[in-house]
Coordinates of C-alpha atoms and ligand atoms in Angstrom, one line a residue:
M5 CA -125.6 85.3 -25.1
P6 CA -122.0 86.5 -24.8
G7 CA -121.4 89.3 -22.4
K8 CA -124.8 88.8 -20.7
S9 CA -125.3 87.2 -17.3
G10 CA -127.7 84.3 -17.1
K11 CA -129.9 86.3 -14.7
S12 CA -130.5 89.3 -17.0
N13 CA -130.9 86.8 -19.8
R14 CA -133.6 85.1 -17.9
R15 CA -135.3 88.4 -17.0
D16 CA -135.4 89.4 -20.7
G17 CA -136.6 86.0 -21.6
F18 CA -139.5 86.1 -19.1
R19 CA -140.4 89.6 -20.3
A20 CA -140.6 88.3 -23.9
L21 CA -142.6 85.3 -22.7
L22 CA -145.1 87.5 -20.9
A23 CA -145.7 89.4 -24.2
Y24 CA -146.9 86.1 -25.6
A25 CA -149.5 85.9 -22.7
A26 CA -150.7 89.4 -23.4
P27 CA -153.5 88.4 -25.8
Y28 CA -154.9 86.1 -23.2
K29 CA -155.2 88.7 -20.4
R30 CA -158.9 88.4 -20.3
T31 CA -158.8 84.6 -20.2
F32 CA -156.5 84.8 -17.2
V33 CA -158.7 87.2 -15.4
A34 CA -161.6 84.8 -16.1
V35 CA -159.5 82.0 -14.7
V36 CA -158.9 83.8 -11.5
F37 CA -162.6 84.4 -11.0
C38 CA -163.5 80.8 -11.9
S39 CA -161.0 79.6 -9.3
L40 CA -162.4 81.9 -6.7
F41 CA -165.9 80.7 -7.3
A42 CA -164.9 77.0 -7.4
L43 CA -162.8 77.4 -4.2
S44 CA -165.5 79.3 -2.3
A45 CA -168.0 76.6 -3.2
D46 CA -165.6 74.0 -2.0
L47 CA -164.7 75.6 1.2
L48 CA -168.2 76.5 2.2
Q49 CA -169.1 72.8 2.4
P50 CA -167.6 72.1 5.8
Y51 CA -169.2 75.3 7.1
L52 CA -172.6 74.0 6.0
I53 CA -172.1 70.7 7.8
K54 CA -171.0 72.6 10.9
T55 CA -174.2 74.6 10.8
V56 CA -176.3 71.4 10.6
I57 CA -174.4 69.8 13.5
D58 CA -174.4 72.7 15.8
E59 CA -177.9 74.1 15.1
K60 CA -179.9 70.9 14.4
L61 CA -178.3 67.7 15.4
L62 CA -176.8 68.6 18.7
T63 CA -179.5 71.0 19.9
G64 CA -182.1 68.4 18.8
S65 CA -184.2 71.3 17.5
H66 CA -186.8 70.0 15.1
G67 CA -187.3 71.1 11.5
I68 CA -186.1 68.3 9.3
S69 CA -187.0 70.5 6.3
R70 CA -184.2 72.9 7.1
I71 CA -181.8 70.0 7.0
F72 CA -183.1 69.2 3.6
V73 CA -182.6 72.8 2.5
I74 CA -179.0 72.7 3.7
G75 CA -178.5 69.3 2.1
G76 CA -179.7 70.8 -1.2
L77 CA -177.4 73.8 -0.7
Y78 CA -174.5 71.4 -0.2
L79 CA -175.3 69.6 -3.4
L80 CA -175.6 73.0 -5.2
L81 CA -172.2 74.0 -3.9
A82 CA -170.7 70.7 -5.1
I83 CA -172.2 71.3 -8.6
I84 CA -170.9 74.9 -8.7
A85 CA -167.5 73.8 -7.7
L86 CA -167.5 71.2 -10.5
I87 CA -168.7 73.7 -13.1
F88 CA -166.2 76.4 -12.3
T89 CA -163.3 73.9 -11.9
Y90 CA -164.1 72.6 -15.3
L91 CA -164.4 76.1 -16.8
Q92 CA -161.2 77.2 -15.1
L93 CA -159.1 74.2 -16.4
N94 CA -160.5 74.6 -19.9
L95 CA -159.8 78.3 -20.1
L96 CA -156.3 77.8 -18.7
Q97 CA -155.5 75.1 -21.2
R98 CA -156.8 77.1 -24.1
A99 CA -154.6 80.1 -23.1
G100 CA -151.6 77.9 -22.4
Q101 CA -151.8 75.9 -25.6
G102 CA -152.5 79.0 -27.6
I103 CA -149.4 80.7 -26.2
V104 CA -147.2 77.7 -26.9
A105 CA -148.5 77.2 -30.4
T106 CA -147.6 80.7 -31.3
L107 CA -144.2 80.3 -29.6
R108 CA -143.5 77.1 -31.6
N109 CA -144.4 78.9 -34.8
D110 CA -142.2 81.9 -34.0
L111 CA -139.3 79.6 -32.9
F112 CA -139.5 77.6 -36.1
R113 CA -139.6 80.7 -38.3
H114 CA -136.7 82.2 -36.3
I115 CA -134.6 79.1 -36.7
T116 CA -135.2 78.9 -40.4
R117 CA -134.0 82.5 -40.7
Q118 CA -130.6 81.7 -39.1
S119 CA -127.3 81.5 -40.9
M120 CA -125.2 78.4 -41.2
A121 CA -122.9 79.5 -38.4
F122 CA -125.9 79.1 -36.0
F123 CA -126.4 75.5 -37.1
D124 CA -122.7 74.8 -36.6
R125 CA -123.2 75.7 -33.0
H126 CA -126.7 74.2 -32.4
P127 CA -126.9 70.5 -33.3
S128 CA -130.3 69.5 -34.6
G129 CA -130.9 67.3 -31.7
S130 CA -130.9 70.2 -29.3
L131 CA -133.1 72.3 -31.6
V132 CA -135.6 69.5 -31.6
T133 CA -135.6 69.6 -27.8
N134 CA -136.1 73.4 -27.9
E135 CA -139.1 73.1 -30.3
S136 CA -140.7 70.2 -28.4
S137 CA -139.9 70.0 -24.8
D138 CA -138.9 73.5 -23.9
T139 CA -142.0 75.0 -25.4
E140 CA -144.0 72.3 -23.5
T141 CA -142.4 73.4 -20.3
I142 CA -143.6 76.9 -21.0
N143 CA -147.1 75.5 -21.3
Q144 CA -146.7 73.8 -18.0
F145 CA -145.6 77.1 -16.5
F146 CA -148.8 78.8 -17.6
T147 CA -151.2 75.9 -16.9
G148 CA -149.4 74.5 -13.8
V149 CA -147.3 77.1 -12.0
L150 CA -149.6 80.0 -12.6
Q151 CA -152.7 78.1 -11.9
S152 CA -151.2 76.7 -8.7
L153 CA -150.1 80.1 -7.5
V154 CA -153.6 81.4 -8.1
K155 CA -155.7 78.5 -7.0
D156 CA -153.5 77.2 -4.1
G157 CA -152.5 80.6 -2.9
L158 CA -156.2 81.7 -2.9
S159 CA -157.3 78.5 -1.2
L160 CA -154.6 78.8 1.6
F161 CA -155.8 82.3 2.1
L162 CA -159.4 81.3 2.3
I163 CA -158.8 78.3 4.6
V164 CA -156.8 80.4 7.1
G165 CA -159.7 83.0 6.9
F166 CA -162.3 80.3 7.6
M167 CA -160.3 78.9 10.4
F168 CA -159.9 82.2 12.1
A169 CA -163.6 82.9 11.6
L170 CA -164.4 79.6 13.4
D171 CA -162.1 79.9 16.3
A172 CA -159.2 82.3 16.5
Q173 CA -157.3 80.6 19.3
L174 CA -157.3 77.1 17.7
A175 CA -156.4 78.7 14.4
L176 CA -153.4 80.5 16.0
Y177 CA -152.2 77.2 17.4
C178 CA -152.3 75.6 14.0
L179 CA -150.4 78.5 12.4
L180 CA -147.5 77.6 14.8
L181 CA -147.0 74.8 12.4
F182 CA -145.9 77.1 9.6
P183 CA -142.2 77.3 10.5
I184 CA -142.1 73.5 10.7
I185 CA -143.7 73.2 7.3
L186 CA -141.3 75.8 5.9
C187 CA -138.2 73.9 7.3
I188 CA -139.4 70.6 5.7
T189 CA -140.1 72.3 2.5
I190 CA -136.8 74.0 2.2
L191 CA -135.0 70.8 3.2
F192 CA -136.8 68.7 0.6
R193 CA -136.8 71.3 -2.1
R194 CA -133.1 71.0 -2.8
M195 CA -133.3 67.3 -2.8
L196 CA -136.2 67.3 -5.1
R197 CA -134.6 69.8 -7.5
E198 CA -131.4 67.8 -7.7
S199 CA -133.1 64.6 -8.4
Y200 CA -135.4 66.2 -10.9
K201 CA -132.6 67.8 -12.8
A202 CA -130.6 64.6 -12.7
S203 CA -133.4 62.6 -14.2
R204 CA -134.1 65.2 -16.9
S205 CA -130.5 65.3 -18.0
R206 CA -130.4 61.5 -18.1
L207 CA -133.4 61.4 -20.2
S208 CA -132.1 64.0 -22.7
R209 CA -128.8 62.0 -22.9
L210 CA -130.8 58.9 -23.6
I211 CA -132.8 60.7 -26.4
A212 CA -129.6 62.1 -27.9
F213 CA -128.0 58.7 -27.9
L214 CA -131.0 57.2 -29.6
A215 CA -131.2 59.9 -32.2
E216 CA -127.5 59.5 -33.1
N217 CA -127.9 55.8 -33.4
L218 CA -131.0 55.9 -35.6
A219 CA -129.2 58.3 -37.9
G220 CA -126.1 56.1 -38.1
M221 CA -127.9 52.8 -38.2
G222 CA -126.4 51.8 -41.5
L223 CA -122.9 52.3 -40.1
I224 CA -123.7 50.4 -37.0
Q225 CA -124.9 47.4 -38.9
T226 CA -122.1 47.4 -41.5
F227 CA -119.6 47.5 -38.7
H228 CA -121.6 45.1 -36.6
Q229 CA -121.7 47.5 -33.7
E230 CA -125.1 46.4 -32.6
K231 CA -123.9 44.7 -29.4
E232 CA -121.6 47.6 -28.4
Q233 CA -124.3 50.2 -29.1
T234 CA -126.9 48.1 -27.3
D235 CA -124.6 47.9 -24.3
R236 CA -124.1 51.6 -24.3
F237 CA -127.9 52.1 -24.7
R238 CA -128.5 49.8 -21.7
E239 CA -126.1 51.8 -19.6
H240 CA -127.9 55.1 -20.5
N241 CA -131.2 53.4 -19.9
H242 CA -130.0 52.1 -16.6
L243 CA -128.8 55.5 -15.4
Y244 CA -132.1 57.1 -16.5
R245 CA -134.1 54.5 -14.6
R246 CA -132.0 54.9 -11.5
A247 CA -132.3 58.7 -11.6
T248 CA -136.1 58.5 -12.1
L249 CA -136.5 56.1 -9.2
K250 CA -134.5 58.4 -7.0
E251 CA -136.7 61.3 -8.1
V252 CA -139.9 59.3 -7.4
R253 CA -138.5 58.2 -4.0
S254 CA -137.8 61.8 -2.9
T255 CA -141.2 62.9 -4.1
V256 CA -142.9 60.1 -2.2
L257 CA -140.9 60.8 0.9
F258 CA -141.8 64.5 0.7
N259 CA -145.5 63.9 0.1
R260 CA -145.6 61.3 2.9
S261 CA -143.8 63.6 5.4
F262 CA -146.5 66.2 4.6
D263 CA -149.2 63.6 5.2
V264 CA -147.7 62.7 8.5
L265 CA -147.5 66.3 9.5
G266 CA -151.1 66.8 8.4
N267 CA -152.2 63.8 10.5
L268 CA -150.3 65.0 13.5
T269 CA -152.0 68.4 13.2
V270 CA -155.4 66.7 13.0
A271 CA -154.5 64.7 16.1
F272 CA -153.5 67.8 17.8
V273 CA -156.7 69.5 16.9
V274 CA -158.7 66.5 18.0
W275 CA -156.9 66.6 21.3
A276 CA -156.9 70.3 22.0
G277 CA -160.3 70.9 20.4
G278 CA -161.8 67.8 21.9
E279 CA -160.9 68.9 25.3
A280 CA -162.5 72.3 24.6
V281 CA -165.7 70.6 23.3
L282 CA -165.9 68.5 26.4
K283 CA -165.5 71.6 28.6
Q284 CA -168.1 73.2 26.4
R285 CA -165.8 75.9 25.3
L286 CA -166.1 74.9 21.7
E287 CA -169.1 73.7 19.7
F288 CA -168.7 70.2 18.2
G289 CA -169.6 71.5 14.7
V290 CA -166.8 73.9 14.8
L291 CA -164.4 71.1 15.7
Y292 CA -165.6 69.1 12.7
A293 CA -165.2 72.0 10.3
F294 CA -161.8 72.7 11.7
I295 CA -160.6 69.2 11.1
A296 CA -162.0 69.4 7.5
Y297 CA -160.1 72.6 6.9
I298 CA -156.9 71.3 8.3
R299 CA -157.1 68.4 6.0
Q300 CA -157.5 70.7 3.0
F301 CA -154.8 73.0 4.3
F302 CA -151.9 70.8 3.4
Q303 CA -153.0 70.0 -0.1
P304 CA -152.3 73.5 -1.6
I305 CA -149.0 73.7 0.1
N306 CA -148.0 70.4 -1.3
S307 CA -149.0 71.3 -4.8
I308 CA -147.3 74.6 -4.7
T309 CA -144.0 72.9 -3.7
Q310 CA -144.5 70.5 -6.5
Q311 CA -144.8 73.3 -9.0
W312 CA -141.4 74.4 -7.8
N313 CA -139.8 71.7 -10.1
T314 CA -141.7 73.1 -13.1
L315 CA -140.7 76.6 -12.2
Q316 CA -137.0 75.4 -12.2
S317 CA -137.3 73.8 -15.6
T318 CA -139.2 76.8 -16.8
F319 CA -136.1 78.9 -15.9
V320 CA -133.9 76.6 -17.9
S321 CA -136.2 76.5 -20.9
V322 CA -136.7 80.2 -20.9
E323 CA -133.0 80.8 -20.9
R324 CA -132.5 78.3 -23.7
L325 CA -135.3 79.6 -25.8
W326 CA -134.2 83.2 -25.3
A327 CA -130.6 82.4 -26.2
I328 CA -132.1 81.4 -29.6
F329 CA -134.6 84.1 -29.9
S330 CA -132.2 86.9 -29.1
R331 CA -129.8 85.7 -31.7
E332 CA -130.0 87.6 -35.0
P333 CA -128.8 85.9 -38.1
D334 CA -125.2 86.6 -38.8
V335 CA -126.0 87.1 -42.5
Q336 CA -128.1 90.2 -42.6
E337 CA -130.5 91.4 -45.3
P338 CA -129.5 94.7 -46.8
A339 CA -131.4 97.7 -45.6
A340 CA -134.4 98.3 -47.8
E341 CA -133.2 101.7 -49.0
S342 CA -129.7 100.5 -49.9
A343 CA -130.7 97.2 -51.4
V344 CA -129.8 96.7 -55.1
R345 CA -132.2 94.9 -57.4
I346 CA -130.8 93.2 -60.5
E347 CA -133.3 92.4 -63.1
E348 CA -133.2 88.8 -64.0
D349 CA -133.3 89.4 -67.7
G350 CA -130.5 91.9 -67.7
M351 CA -128.3 89.7 -65.6
K352 CA -125.1 88.6 -67.1
G353 CA -123.7 86.3 -64.5
R354 CA -120.3 87.7 -63.8
I355 CA -118.8 86.6 -60.5
D356 CA -115.9 88.3 -58.7
F357 CA -114.2 87.1 -55.5
D358 CA -112.0 90.0 -54.5
A359 CA -109.3 89.6 -51.9
I360 CA -111.4 87.2 -49.8
H361 CA -110.4 86.6 -46.2
F362 CA -112.6 84.3 -44.3
S363 CA -112.7 82.4 -41.0
Y364 CA -115.4 80.3 -39.3
Q365 CA -113.9 81.1 -35.9
P366 CA -111.9 84.1 -35.1
G367 CA -108.2 83.3 -35.3
T368 CA -108.3 80.4 -37.7
E369 CA -108.5 81.8 -41.2
V370 CA -109.6 79.4 -43.9
L371 CA -109.3 81.6 -47.0
H372 CA -106.4 84.0 -47.2
G373 CA -106.8 86.8 -49.7
L374 CA -108.3 84.8 -52.5
D375 CA -109.1 86.3 -55.9
L376 CA -111.2 84.6 -58.5
H377 CA -113.1 86.1 -61.4
L378 CA -115.6 84.3 -63.6
D379 CA -116.8 85.7 -66.9
P380 CA -120.5 85.5 -67.8
G381 CA -121.3 82.0 -69.0
E382 CA -117.9 80.7 -68.2
F383 CA -117.5 77.1 -67.0
V384 CA -114.9 77.0 -64.3
G385 CA -113.7 73.9 -62.4
I386 CA -112.2 74.0 -59.0
V387 CA -109.9 71.3 -57.7
G388 CA -107.9 70.9 -54.6
E389 CA -107.3 68.6 -51.7
T390 CA -109.8 68.0 -48.9
G391 CA -109.8 71.0 -46.6
A392 CA -108.4 73.4 -49.2
G393 CA -111.4 75.7 -48.7
K394 CA -113.5 74.9 -51.8
S395 CA -116.8 74.4 -50.0
S396 CA -116.1 77.5 -47.9
L397 CA -115.7 79.5 -51.1
V398 CA -119.0 78.3 -52.4
G399 CA -120.6 79.0 -49.0
L400 CA -119.6 82.6 -49.4
L401 CA -121.2 82.9 -52.8
T402 CA -124.5 81.5 -51.4
R403 CA -124.2 83.7 -48.3
F404 CA -124.3 80.7 -45.9
Y405 CA -121.5 82.8 -44.4
D406 CA -120.3 86.3 -45.0
V407 CA -116.7 87.2 -45.8
T408 CA -114.4 88.4 -43.0
S409 CA -112.9 90.9 -45.4
G410 CA -113.0 91.4 -49.2
S411 CA -116.1 91.1 -51.2
V412 CA -118.1 88.7 -53.5
R413 CA -119.7 90.5 -56.4
I414 CA -122.2 89.4 -58.9
D415 CA -122.3 91.6 -62.0
G416 CA -120.3 94.1 -60.1
T417 CA -122.7 94.3 -57.1
D418 CA -121.6 93.2 -53.7
I419 CA -123.9 90.3 -52.8
R420 CA -124.4 91.8 -49.4
M421 CA -126.4 94.5 -51.1
L422 CA -128.7 92.0 -52.9
P423 CA -131.9 90.8 -51.2
Q424 CA -131.4 87.2 -50.3
T425 CA -134.4 86.0 -52.2
D426 CA -132.9 87.5 -55.3
L427 CA -129.5 86.1 -54.6
H428 CA -130.8 82.6 -54.1
R429 CA -132.9 82.8 -57.3
F430 CA -129.7 83.7 -59.2
V431 CA -127.4 81.1 -57.6
G432 CA -128.3 77.4 -57.7
L433 CA -126.3 75.0 -55.7
V434 CA -126.1 71.2 -56.1
Q435 CA -124.3 69.6 -53.2
Q436 CA -122.7 66.2 -52.7
E437 CA -125.7 64.8 -50.8
P438 CA -128.8 66.3 -52.3
F439 CA -131.6 66.9 -49.8
L440 CA -135.0 65.5 -50.6
F441 CA -138.1 66.2 -48.6
S442 CA -140.7 63.6 -47.8
G443 CA -143.3 64.1 -50.5
S444 CA -143.8 63.1 -54.2
I445 CA -141.0 63.3 -56.8
I446 CA -142.8 66.0 -58.7
D447 CA -143.1 68.1 -55.5
N448 CA -139.4 67.6 -54.8
V449 CA -138.6 68.9 -58.2
R450 CA -140.7 72.0 -58.0
L451 CA -140.1 72.3 -54.2
F452 CA -143.9 72.4 -53.3
R453 CA -144.4 75.5 -55.4
P454 CA -147.9 75.4 -56.7
D455 CA -147.2 78.1 -59.3
I456 CA -144.8 75.8 -61.1
A457 CA -146.7 73.7 -63.6
R458 CA -146.4 69.9 -63.4
E459 CA -145.6 69.7 -67.1
E460 CA -142.6 72.0 -66.6
A461 CA -141.2 69.8 -63.8
E462 CA -141.7 66.7 -65.9
E463 CA -140.0 68.3 -68.8
A464 CA -137.1 69.2 -66.5
C465 CA -136.8 65.5 -65.5
R466 CA -136.8 64.5 -69.2
L467 CA -134.1 67.0 -69.9
V468 CA -131.7 65.7 -67.3
G469 CA -132.5 62.1 -68.2
A470 CA -134.3 61.2 -65.0
D471 CA -137.6 60.3 -66.7
R472 CA -136.1 56.9 -67.7
W473 CA -136.2 55.5 -64.2
I474 CA -139.1 57.6 -62.9
S475 CA -141.4 56.2 -65.6
R476 CA -140.5 52.7 -64.4
L477 CA -141.8 53.4 -60.9
K478 CA -145.3 52.3 -60.2
H479 CA -146.6 55.7 -59.4
G480 CA -144.2 57.6 -61.7
Y481 CA -143.8 61.2 -60.8
D482 CA -146.3 60.8 -57.9
T483 CA -144.1 58.2 -56.1
L484 CA -143.9 59.3 -52.5
L485 CA -140.3 59.5 -51.2
S486 CA -139.6 58.6 -47.7
E487 CA -137.4 60.7 -45.5
R488 CA -134.5 62.2 -47.5
G489 CA -135.5 60.0 -50.4
S490 CA -134.0 56.9 -48.9
G491 CA -135.7 54.7 -51.4
L492 CA -133.6 56.1 -54.3
S493 CA -130.0 55.6 -55.3
A494 CA -127.5 58.4 -54.8
G495 CA -127.5 59.1 -58.6
E496 CA -131.2 59.2 -58.8
R497 CA -131.4 61.7 -56.0
Q498 CA -128.8 63.8 -57.7
L499 CA -130.7 63.8 -60.9
I500 CA -133.8 65.1 -59.1
S501 CA -131.7 68.0 -57.8
F502 CA -130.5 68.7 -61.3
A503 CA -134.1 68.8 -62.5
R504 CA -134.7 71.3 -59.8
I505 CA -132.0 73.5 -61.3
V506 CA -133.6 73.3 -64.7
V507 CA -137.0 74.3 -63.2
F508 CA -135.7 77.2 -61.1
K509 CA -133.3 78.4 -63.8
P510 CA -130.6 80.1 -61.8
R511 CA -128.1 82.2 -63.9
I512 CA -125.3 80.8 -61.8
L513 CA -124.8 77.2 -61.2
I514 CA -122.6 75.6 -58.5
L515 CA -121.8 72.0 -58.1
D516 CA -120.0 71.0 -54.9
E517 CA -118.6 67.5 -55.4
A518 CA -122.0 66.6 -56.8
T519 CA -120.6 63.4 -58.4
A520 CA -118.3 62.3 -55.7
N521 CA -120.5 59.6 -54.4
L522 CA -121.5 58.1 -57.7
D523 CA -120.3 55.2 -59.7
S524 CA -118.8 55.9 -63.1
H525 CA -121.9 55.0 -65.0
T526 CA -124.1 57.3 -63.0
E527 CA -121.5 60.0 -63.2
K528 CA -121.7 59.8 -67.0
M529 CA -125.4 60.4 -66.7
I530 CA -124.9 63.3 -64.4
Q531 CA -122.2 64.7 -66.8
Q532 CA -124.7 64.6 -69.6
A533 CA -127.3 66.4 -67.4
L534 CA -124.6 68.9 -66.5
G535 CA -123.9 69.5 -70.2
V536 CA -127.6 70.3 -70.6
V537 CA -128.1 72.6 -67.6
S538 CA -124.8 74.5 -67.8
V539 CA -125.6 76.0 -71.2
G540 CA -125.8 79.8 -70.9
R541 CA -125.0 79.7 -67.2
T542 CA -122.0 80.7 -65.3
T543 CA -121.0 77.4 -63.9
L544 CA -118.6 76.6 -61.0
V545 CA -117.9 72.9 -60.6
I546 CA -115.9 71.6 -57.7
A547 CA -114.8 68.2 -58.7
H548 CA -113.6 65.3 -56.8
R549 CA -112.4 63.5 -59.9
L550 CA -110.3 65.6 -62.2
S551 CA -111.9 63.9 -65.3
T552 CA -115.1 65.7 -64.4
I553 CA -113.7 69.2 -65.2
Q554 CA -111.1 68.4 -67.8
K555 CA -113.1 70.2 -70.5
A556 CA -113.8 73.3 -68.4
D557 CA -113.0 76.7 -69.9
R558 CA -110.7 77.1 -66.9
I559 CA -109.5 75.2 -63.9
A560 CA -108.7 76.9 -60.7
V561 CA -106.5 74.9 -58.4
M562 CA -107.0 75.7 -54.7
R563 CA -104.4 75.0 -52.1
D564 CA -104.6 76.1 -48.4
G565 CA -107.2 78.7 -48.9
R566 CA -105.6 80.3 -52.0
I567 CA -105.8 79.9 -55.7
A568 CA -102.4 78.3 -56.5
E569 CA -102.7 77.8 -60.2
S570 CA -105.3 78.5 -62.9
G571 CA -105.7 77.8 -66.6
T572 CA -107.0 75.2 -69.0
H573 CA -106.2 71.5 -68.4
K574 CA -103.6 71.6 -71.1
A575 CA -102.0 74.8 -69.9
L576 CA -101.8 73.5 -66.3
L577 CA -100.2 70.3 -67.4
A578 CA -97.7 72.2 -69.4
L579 CA -97.0 74.3 -66.3
N580 CA -96.0 71.0 -64.6
G581 CA -96.8 72.3 -61.1
Y582 CA -99.3 71.3 -58.4
Y583 CA -102.1 70.4 -60.8
A584 CA -99.9 68.3 -62.9
G585 CA -98.9 66.4 -59.8
L586 CA -102.6 65.9 -58.8
Y587 CA -103.4 64.7 -62.3
R588 CA -100.5 62.2 -62.4
H589 CA -101.6 60.9 -59.0
S590 CA -105.2 60.5 -60.2
Q591 CA -104.1 58.7 -63.4
R592 CA -102.1 56.3 -61.4
G593 CA -105.1 55.2 -59.4
K594 CA -107.0 54.6 -62.6
Q595 CA -104.6 52.0 -64.0
E596 CA -106.2 48.6 -64.0
P597 CA -104.5 46.6 -61.3
V598 CA -103.3 43.2 -62.4
Y599 CA -103.7 40.3 -60.0
H600 CA -101.7 37.1 -60.3
N601 CA -103.4 33.9 -59.4
L602 CA -100.7 32.2 -57.4
D603 CA -102.2 28.7 -57.6
S604 CA -102.5 28.4 -61.4
G605 CA -100.0 31.0 -62.4
E606 CA -102.6 32.5 -64.6
E607 CA -103.0 36.2 -64.9
I608 CA -106.4 37.6 -64.2
S609 CA -107.3 41.2 -64.7
R610 CA -110.2 42.8 -63.0
Ligands
LIG25 N1 -118.6 74.8 -40.4 C1 -117.3 74.9 -40.2 N2 -116.8 75.4 -39.0 C2 -115.5 75.5 -38.8 N3 -114.5 75.1 -39.6 C3 -114.9 74.7 -40.8 C4 -116.3 74.5 -41.1 N4 -116.4 74.0 -42.4 C5 -115.1 73.8 -42.8 N5 -114.2 74.2 -41.9 C6 -112.8 74.2 -42.0 O1 -112.4 75.0 -43.1 C7 -111.4 74.4 -43.9 C8 -111.8 74.3 -45.3 O2 -112.9 73.4 -45.4 P1 -113.8 73.2 -46.7 O3 -114.1 74.5 -47.3 O4 -114.9 72.3 -46.4 O5 -112.7 72.4 -47.6 P2 -113.0 71.6 -49.0 O6 -114.4 71.8 -49.4 O7 -112.0 72.1 -49.9 O8 -112.7 70.1 -48.6 C9 -111.1 73.1 -43.3 O9 -109.9 73.2 -42.5 C10 -112.3 72.8 -42.4 O10 -111.9 72.1 -41.2
LIG26 MG1 -116.0 70.4 -49.6

């Protein structure tokens, strides 16, 4: 977030995160108790053995039955430890997964509320990472870090307690190890963190590369880039592998140093304690129990340090998630009390762009004081070179973005005063690349709305002339489309989006280069469909080919973020200005080129 430091961002983020854990307060308390029971049952076991050794085996006192009793107790403790560990892990996972599921839902809803400017800044690849791996890290925080803090912290505490209860002097000697442990931990911690971060970032680069390549596979194959891309992939893969190996090496090194330290301590206890036993200052059972506890002492320390990594990545994830969560959509709903409702029946469909200034980024203005007024039911074409600002103008009418200054009004009402659900019911947009969802054709036409009758959607397809090819499909309207409708031609996809318009009946229709990708035959089909759907609607058609809008009531010519000329096709030609130049240019391209066959001297025309 601009103007906020990472730290305070992180604090706010964690506070928000803890709010997600609030409903699971009781579960967490239960987890703490389960850990306590399980640990105590675990740690009492060496104590029992010590009792057997000191009271029975070494003193030679009889009463085998008491040994049985103690054996039974030992088994009981093992079972108790098992049951409570099981309960604890289950409860913890339930809470963790519950928290993360809610988080994922909220994040998705939040992202879908965002304005287009948000998506300009957040590429979809990184949002996918946010939804999947960042939320998973949060789960690991609750199930791993918290559980380790509770369980391992508690167990350290208990072990030290038991050791002191057994023999204070020996326990004190052992505690002298703490500074050494601390030094090793700090030393390795930095190394571990660096290598962990490095391998994570290598992995995310690998994934991003893969995603990009899958999306551009057609391009890669037509340009025969397979080898180049494979080489680049190999490089990414190699770097990731190296980083992972390095991470594994440091982890192993760290764990083994701990083991060595543990074994040295055991040796020390055997040496110091053994001497005490021989001099009969210490009972043998105590020594046994001591060694058992020392062995268990290192495990929680080790696992706490390992959670350090997770904690680090939790920080990163929380910051990233919070940066998204704390971002309000740029395009705001009108306040409920000032919102203006326009009745759909009473709507005329007048559109006014008044003195529009607009920039995507401060400092680079794209539209400079543009004025354009459309009468109800008028059919207006917009032409202009690439980058003139045509799509930007449309984006303002649909409120993908808001104007920097000036206003866009529908029937005299500033569209910022209209509830967005109303606005988007009034304004229908067909873009160059129509978006289809995976699902059946019929559902793509009615956009999964169960309240729209199947017959209505089919009728819409007939109206725009899509039924001709749909009826030829094996499953007809129920044909399942794969991702983005990749099984259909561009024209077929576009016809489906036209049928959508017929079904949803917006009063205002916008086409942004909807026919740019189509061959001339399909364009004719689309033209016919347009003729059908534009009746009675205010229609704004941005055209790539001038022929598409020649019959428009009016043509507005855009140039560098302004309307340069405006009028009917005839009037504009008569003006002999910018439009006339564009028109002549387009006509030139249309002339049939004549090729000479040099060998035979024949003329062939294509
Ligand atoms: N999302 C965006 N972020 C920043 N600049 C943009 C964005 N979209 C378009 N532009 C810029 O705005 C200008 C007008 O673009 P656009 O409205 O798409 O033109 P047209 O549709 O007429 O080809 C161009 O200079 C383009 O680079
Ligand atoms: Mg455009």
